[in-house]
Amino acid sequence: MRIVSTWSFGLAANEAAWPHLVAGKALDAVEAACIYAEMAPDIDSVGFGGLPDSSGRVSLDGCVMLSPSCCGGVAGVRTHLHPVSVARRVMERTPHLLLVGQDADDFADREGFARAELLAPGAREAFERWRVEGGVIDQSRDGASRSLPADEARWRHHDTIGCLALDARGTLAGACSTSGTPYKIPGRVGDSPIIGQGLYVEPAVGAATATGTGELIAGICGAFLVVESMRRGATPLEAVRDAVLRVAASYRLEPQHQAVFLALSKDGTFAHAALRPGYRTSVMDLAGPRAVEADFIALPEAPTESGAHAR
Ligand code: GLY
């Protein structure tokens, strides 16, 4: 029995999830973890605290997954706070897998979800500064440090909550929730709501999720790649390491880029690899809560101003 969530803010999210895990309800557990993050005003990459797009409006993406035949997602939600819960409803009540934009919000209305204000005061202030200062993102100040310890915030440019859980009955589930890249072009969607990119679960094998720059993760179908490697015999650590190395080899990287893959096998073994330092996974199991450094970092040195890596 174990839940793993991306970043240190996942510690509190895991605590919210734990009773569901003990009750043998992995899907409720990962949903509860994401709901916690979506409600926290100091988490600036998810839900209510999330930084807006370049028009000043927040849009949220999320998905849930139990298996290839049991998953759902929403993208570009603007009037509902809990994309994971709406995604779960897509999974449970429709023949579809992904709803987007206004139609996803309309679906949430029809399903009885309450509308909510998505722009927290702190995120609004950060947006106003960003607009006045000509689009320069100062991550040391623009909200990035509000939800993370300084050594994570120093490296971090953008993130997402991804959660994987193995419950007391041996069921695996996963969920992802994000507000996407800060000040993105309106309409941009990253990896998080897309099955196979930000999240993948294959019950007989294991599960994987991702956080970081969605474009890097999406382009290699990251979460699917990790689970498929495991299905073909790789250990969780080999699978996540190969995925970050694939990211490093596939793109011209910029200093703000980060990509992290987190895997949980069906026997409860977890592993996590990051493109850059400054990442921790929050773990909760019978040994208690803890935040753990990545097993493997592809580019351990600081990027230079030009984007090349010091070696
Ligand atoms: N990883 C979340 C996103 O890029 O939107």
Short mmCIF file of C-alpha atoms and ligand atoms in Angstrom, two decimals:
data_model
loop_
_atom_site.label_atom_id
_atom_site.label_comp_id
_atom_site.label_asym_id
_atom_site.label_seq_id
_atom_site.Cartn_x
_atom_site.Cartn_y
_atom_site.Cartn_z
CA MET A 1 0.00 0.00 0.00
CA ARG A 2 1.61 3.25 -1.13
CA ILE A 3 0.86 6.65 -2.65
CA VAL A 4 3.46 8.75 -4.44
CA SER A 5 2.85 12.34 -5.56
CA THR A 6 5.04 14.81 -7.39
CA TRP A 7 6.83 17.58 -5.48
CA SER A 8 7.01 18.32 -1.77
CA PHE A 9 3.53 19.80 -1.72
CA GLY A 10 2.42 16.24 -2.39
CA LEU A 11 3.07 15.40 1.29
CA ALA A 12 -0.12 17.10 2.45
CA ALA A 13 -1.97 15.79 -0.60
CA ASN A 14 -0.91 12.24 0.29
CA GLU A 15 -2.22 12.67 3.81
CA ALA A 16 -5.60 13.67 2.42
CA ALA A 17 -5.52 10.53 0.27
CA TRP A 18 -4.33 8.01 2.87
CA PRO A 19 -7.69 7.03 4.47
CA HIS A 20 -9.02 6.14 1.02
CA LEU A 21 -5.98 4.00 0.34
CA VAL A 22 -6.46 2.12 3.60
CA ALA A 23 -10.11 1.60 2.66
CA GLY A 24 -9.00 -0.06 -0.58
CA LYS A 25 -10.09 2.81 -2.84
CA ALA A 26 -7.09 3.83 -4.92
CA LEU A 27 -9.12 5.98 -7.30
CA ASP A 28 -10.70 7.94 -4.42
CA ALA A 29 -7.20 8.33 -2.98
CA VAL A 30 -5.61 9.90 -6.06
CA GLU A 31 -8.67 12.08 -6.59
CA ALA A 32 -8.49 13.28 -2.96
CA ALA A 33 -4.79 14.08 -3.32
CA CYS A 34 -5.43 16.21 -6.41
CA ILE A 35 -8.46 17.90 -4.82
CA TYR A 36 -6.22 18.93 -1.93
CA ALA A 37 -3.73 20.53 -4.32
CA GLU A 38 -6.49 22.13 -6.38
CA MET A 39 -7.84 23.90 -3.30
CA ALA A 40 -4.52 25.17 -1.95
CA PRO A 41 -4.02 28.88 -2.79
CA ASP A 42 -0.25 28.61 -2.32
CA ILE A 43 0.27 25.88 -4.96
CA ASP A 44 0.77 28.03 -8.04
CA SER A 45 0.64 25.33 -10.71
CA VAL A 46 -2.61 23.56 -9.83
CA GLY A 47 -6.21 24.61 -9.22
CA PHE A 48 -7.13 27.78 -7.32
CA GLY A 49 -3.54 28.95 -6.79
CA GLY A 50 -2.57 28.28 -10.41
CA LEU A 51 -1.00 31.07 -12.44
CA PRO A 52 -3.19 32.24 -15.34
CA ASP A 53 -2.61 32.28 -19.08
CA SER A 54 -1.44 35.37 -20.96
CA SER A 55 -5.00 36.74 -20.99
CA GLY A 56 -5.12 36.64 -17.17
CA ARG A 57 -7.55 33.72 -17.05
CA VAL A 58 -6.83 30.38 -15.38
CA SER A 59 -7.51 27.16 -17.28
CA LEU A 60 -7.19 23.75 -15.68
CA ASP A 61 -6.42 20.28 -17.06
CA GLY A 62 -6.62 16.88 -15.41
CA CYS A 63 -7.15 13.19 -15.88
CA VAL A 64 -7.69 9.94 -13.98
CA MET A 65 -6.87 6.38 -14.96
CA LEU A 66 -7.41 2.84 -13.73
CA SER A 67 -6.68 1.04 -17.00
CA PRO A 68 -6.71 1.63 -20.76
CA SER A 69 -10.45 0.96 -20.80
CA CYS A 70 -11.17 3.03 -17.70
CA CYS A 71 -9.81 6.57 -17.92
CA GLY A 72 -10.92 10.13 -18.59
CA GLY A 73 -9.66 13.67 -18.90
CA VAL A 74 -10.65 17.32 -19.28
CA ALA A 75 -8.64 20.23 -20.65
CA GLY A 76 -9.10 23.98 -20.66
CA VAL A 77 -11.64 24.06 -17.83
CA ARG A 78 -12.23 27.68 -16.77
CA THR A 79 -15.12 27.69 -14.32
CA HIS A 80 -14.70 24.54 -12.24
CA LEU A 81 -12.06 23.98 -9.59
CA HIS A 82 -11.63 20.21 -9.72
CA PRO A 83 -10.64 18.94 -13.16
CA VAL A 84 -9.82 15.51 -11.70
CA SER A 85 -13.37 15.08 -10.45
CA VAL A 86 -14.85 16.20 -13.77
CA ALA A 87 -12.40 13.84 -15.54
CA ARG A 88 -13.58 11.01 -13.32
CA ARG A 89 -17.17 11.79 -14.31
CA VAL A 90 -16.13 11.70 -18.00
CA MET A 91 -14.66 8.26 -17.32
CA GLU A 92 -17.63 6.97 -15.35
CA ARG A 93 -20.58 8.49 -17.18
CA THR A 94 -19.65 8.94 -20.83
CA PRO A 95 -18.37 6.75 -23.67
CA HIS A 96 -15.63 9.36 -24.25
CA LEU A 97 -12.14 9.89 -22.95
CA LEU A 98 -11.47 13.65 -23.19
CA LEU A 99 -13.64 16.77 -23.10
CA VAL A 100 -12.17 20.22 -23.72
CA GLY A 101 -12.83 23.93 -23.20
CA GLN A 102 -16.27 25.41 -22.76
CA ASP A 103 -17.85 22.05 -23.54
CA ALA A 104 -16.00 20.49 -20.60
CA ASP A 105 -17.29 23.27 -18.33
CA ASP A 106 -20.81 22.78 -19.72
CA PHE A 107 -20.53 19.04 -18.98
CA ALA A 108 -19.42 19.86 -15.42
CA ASP A 109 -22.46 22.13 -15.02
CA ARG A 110 -24.76 19.37 -16.20
CA GLU A 111 -23.11 16.93 -13.80
CA GLY A 112 -23.85 19.28 -10.91
CA PHE A 113 -20.35 20.55 -10.15
CA ALA A 114 -20.38 24.01 -8.56
CA ARG A 115 -18.77 26.86 -10.47
CA ALA A 116 -15.80 28.52 -8.80
CA GLU A 117 -13.47 31.50 -9.08
CA LEU A 118 -10.13 30.05 -10.19
CA LEU A 119 -7.78 33.03 -9.87
CA ALA A 120 -6.34 33.35 -6.36
CA PRO A 121 -5.30 36.85 -5.19
CA GLY A 122 -1.60 35.86 -5.19
CA ALA A 123 -1.83 34.55 -8.75
CA ARG A 124 -3.62 37.72 -9.86
CA GLU A 125 -0.82 39.86 -8.36
CA ALA A 126 1.85 37.73 -10.05
CA PHE A 127 0.04 38.12 -13.37
CA GLU A 128 -0.16 41.92 -12.98
CA ARG A 129 3.58 42.06 -12.30
CA TRP A 130 4.33 39.82 -15.26
CA ARG A 131 2.21 42.04 -17.52
CA VAL A 132 3.75 45.30 -16.32
CA GLU A 133 7.29 43.99 -16.52
CA GLY A 134 6.97 42.88 -20.12
CA GLY A 135 6.52 39.17 -19.79
CA VAL A 136 9.64 38.36 -17.76
CA ILE A 137 8.95 35.52 -15.35
CA ASP A 138 10.94 35.88 -12.15
CA GLN A 139 10.50 32.45 -10.64
CA SER A 140 12.11 33.44 -7.38
CA ARG A 141 9.22 35.79 -6.82
CA ASP A 142 6.30 35.09 -9.13
CA GLY A 143 4.67 32.61 -6.87
CA ALA A 144 7.16 29.83 -7.49
CA SER A 145 8.47 29.77 -3.96
CA ARG A 146 5.12 29.89 -2.25
CA SER A 147 4.42 26.18 -2.20
CA LEU A 148 7.90 24.65 -2.28
CA PRO A 149 11.07 24.66 -0.20
CA ALA A 150 13.70 27.08 -1.53
CA ASP A 151 15.89 24.40 -3.11
CA GLU A 152 12.97 23.11 -5.15
CA ALA A 153 11.69 26.59 -6.05
CA ARG A 154 15.15 27.71 -7.19
CA TRP A 155 15.10 25.14 -9.99
CA ARG A 156 11.48 24.90 -10.67
CA HIS A 157 9.79 26.78 -13.45
CA HIS A 158 6.49 25.03 -13.60
CA ASP A 159 4.96 21.86 -12.30
CA THR A 160 1.91 19.69 -11.86
CA ILE A 161 0.58 17.24 -9.33
CA GLY A 162 0.70 13.66 -10.55
CA CYS A 163 -0.31 10.91 -8.09
CA LEU A 164 -0.03 7.15 -8.29
CA ALA A 165 -1.54 4.84 -5.69
CA LEU A 166 -1.59 1.15 -4.87
CA ASP A 167 -4.33 0.45 -2.35
CA ALA A 168 -4.83 -2.20 0.33
CA ARG A 169 -6.59 -4.43 -2.22
CA GLY A 170 -3.78 -4.15 -4.78
CA THR A 171 -5.63 -1.78 -7.14
CA LEU A 172 -3.51 0.78 -8.98
CA ALA A 173 -4.85 4.24 -9.89
CA GLY A 174 -3.41 7.50 -11.12
CA ALA A 175 -4.45 11.15 -11.45
CA CYS A 176 -2.94 14.41 -12.71
CA SER A 177 -4.00 18.03 -12.24
CA THR A 178 -2.42 21.26 -13.49
CA SER A 179 -2.99 24.86 -14.47
CA GLY A 180 -0.33 24.38 -17.14
CA THR A 181 2.54 26.67 -18.07
CA PRO A 182 2.26 30.10 -16.45
CA TYR A 183 1.13 32.83 -18.90
CA LYS A 184 0.69 30.28 -21.70
CA ILE A 185 -1.04 31.21 -24.95
CA PRO A 186 -4.77 30.74 -24.28
CA GLY A 187 -5.84 27.32 -25.49
CA ARG A 188 -2.48 25.67 -24.86
CA VAL A 189 -2.76 22.16 -23.38
CA GLY A 190 0.23 20.20 -22.10
CA ASP A 191 0.73 16.59 -21.15
CA SER A 192 -1.33 16.36 -17.98
CA PRO A 193 -4.87 15.64 -19.23
CA ILE A 194 -3.71 13.34 -22.03
CA ILE A 195 -3.70 9.63 -21.33
CA GLY A 196 -0.27 8.27 -22.19
CA GLN A 197 1.49 11.62 -21.87
CA GLY A 198 1.08 12.86 -18.28
CA LEU A 199 -0.40 9.63 -16.91
CA TYR A 200 -0.65 5.96 -17.77
CA VAL A 201 -1.82 2.92 -15.80
CA GLU A 202 -1.61 -0.69 -16.94
CA PRO A 203 -2.98 -2.78 -14.05
CA ALA A 204 -0.88 -5.87 -14.77
CA VAL A 205 2.33 -3.83 -14.97
CA GLY A 206 2.32 -0.51 -13.13
CA ALA A 207 1.66 3.19 -13.49
CA ALA A 208 3.57 6.33 -14.41
CA THR A 209 3.03 10.07 -14.23
CA ALA A 210 5.01 13.13 -15.20
CA THR A 211 5.59 16.73 -14.18
CA GLY A 212 7.45 19.58 -15.78
CA THR A 213 7.38 21.14 -19.23
CA GLY A 214 4.42 19.48 -20.90
CA GLU A 215 5.72 19.89 -24.43
CA LEU A 216 8.82 17.80 -23.61
CA ILE A 217 6.78 15.07 -21.95
CA ALA A 218 4.05 15.00 -24.58
CA GLY A 219 6.44 14.74 -27.51
CA ILE A 220 7.77 11.40 -26.31
CA CYS A 221 4.43 10.09 -24.97
CA GLY A 222 6.29 9.97 -21.66
CA ALA A 223 4.02 8.16 -19.21
CA PHE A 224 3.13 5.50 -21.77
CA LEU A 225 6.80 5.08 -22.62
CA VAL A 226 7.65 4.41 -18.97
CA VAL A 227 4.89 1.83 -18.44
CA GLU A 228 5.58 0.17 -21.78
CA SER A 229 9.26 -0.17 -20.87
CA MET A 230 8.21 -1.84 -17.63
CA ARG A 231 5.83 -4.11 -19.54
CA ARG A 232 8.77 -5.19 -21.68
CA GLY A 233 10.85 -6.05 -18.62
CA ALA A 234 12.57 -2.85 -17.47
CA THR A 235 12.65 -2.09 -13.76
CA PRO A 236 10.83 1.10 -12.70
CA LEU A 237 14.19 2.84 -12.31
CA GLU A 238 15.41 1.75 -15.75
CA ALA A 239 12.12 2.89 -17.25
CA VAL A 240 12.08 6.41 -15.74
CA ARG A 241 15.81 6.90 -16.38
CA ASP A 242 15.40 5.97 -20.05
CA ALA A 243 12.47 8.37 -20.37
CA VAL A 244 14.38 11.41 -19.04
CA LEU A 245 17.37 10.49 -21.20
CA ARG A 246 14.99 10.34 -24.15
CA VAL A 247 13.82 13.87 -23.30
CA ALA A 248 17.43 15.06 -23.03
CA ALA A 249 18.23 13.54 -26.42
CA SER A 250 15.09 14.69 -28.22
CA TYR A 251 15.00 18.46 -27.69
CA ARG A 252 17.06 21.60 -27.76
CA LEU A 253 16.68 22.26 -24.06
CA GLU A 254 16.18 25.70 -22.55
CA PRO A 255 17.23 26.73 -19.04
CA GLN A 256 13.68 26.70 -17.72
CA HIS A 257 12.92 23.18 -18.93
CA GLN A 258 12.28 20.39 -16.46
CA ALA A 259 10.81 16.93 -16.93
CA VAL A 260 10.26 14.30 -14.26
CA PHE A 261 8.90 10.76 -14.55
CA LEU A 262 7.54 8.85 -11.58
CA ALA A 263 6.70 5.15 -11.76
CA LEU A 264 4.96 2.73 -9.41
CA SER A 265 4.99 -0.94 -10.28
CA LYS A 266 2.14 -3.30 -9.47
CA ASP A 267 4.21 -4.72 -6.60
CA GLY A 268 4.56 -1.22 -5.07
CA THR A 269 8.16 -0.44 -6.11
CA PHE A 270 8.54 3.20 -7.09
CA ALA A 271 11.25 5.11 -8.94
CA HIS A 272 11.62 8.67 -10.18
CA ALA A 273 14.02 10.43 -12.52
CA ALA A 274 14.40 14.13 -13.32
CA LEU A 275 15.97 16.08 -16.13
CA ARG A 276 17.32 18.61 -13.61
CA PRO A 277 17.89 18.83 -9.84
CA GLY A 278 15.46 20.35 -7.38
CA TYR A 279 12.75 17.72 -7.57
CA ARG A 280 11.35 15.50 -4.82
CA THR A 281 8.62 12.89 -4.74
CA SER A 282 6.26 12.79 -1.75
CA VAL A 283 5.75 9.24 -0.54
CA MET A 284 3.27 7.83 1.98
CA ASP A 285 3.20 4.16 2.97
CA LEU A 286 3.33 2.06 6.12
CA ALA A 287 6.78 3.57 6.85
CA GLY A 288 5.19 7.04 7.07
CA PRO A 289 5.39 10.25 5.03
CA ARG A 290 8.60 11.48 3.43
CA ALA A 291 9.91 13.57 0.53
CA VAL A 292 12.56 11.75 -1.50
CA GLU A 293 15.21 13.05 -3.92
CA ALA A 294 15.11 11.70 -7.48
CA ASP A 295 16.91 8.40 -8.10
CA PHE A 296 18.48 9.76 -11.28
CA ILE A 297 19.14 13.26 -12.64
CA ALA A 298 20.05 13.53 -16.31
CA LEU A 299 21.58 17.04 -16.17
CA PRO A 300 22.86 17.59 -12.65
CA GLU A 301 24.65 20.87 -13.40
CA ALA A 302 23.04 24.30 -13.58
CA PRO A 303 22.13 25.49 -17.08
CA THR A 304 24.12 28.51 -18.26
CA GLU A 305 22.45 31.69 -19.51
CA SER A 306 22.71 30.47 -23.11
CA GLY A 307 20.92 27.28 -22.21
CA ALA A 308 23.98 25.06 -22.69
CA HIS A 309 24.82 22.89 -19.71
CA ALA A 310 27.95 23.36 -17.68
CA ARG A 311 29.70 20.00 -17.34
N1 GLY B 1 3.09 19.37 -17.07
C1 GLY B 1 1.97 20.19 -17.18
C2 GLY B 1 1.91 21.04 -18.35
O1 GLY B 1 2.91 21.26 -19.02
O2 GLY B 1 0.85 21.57 -18.63
#
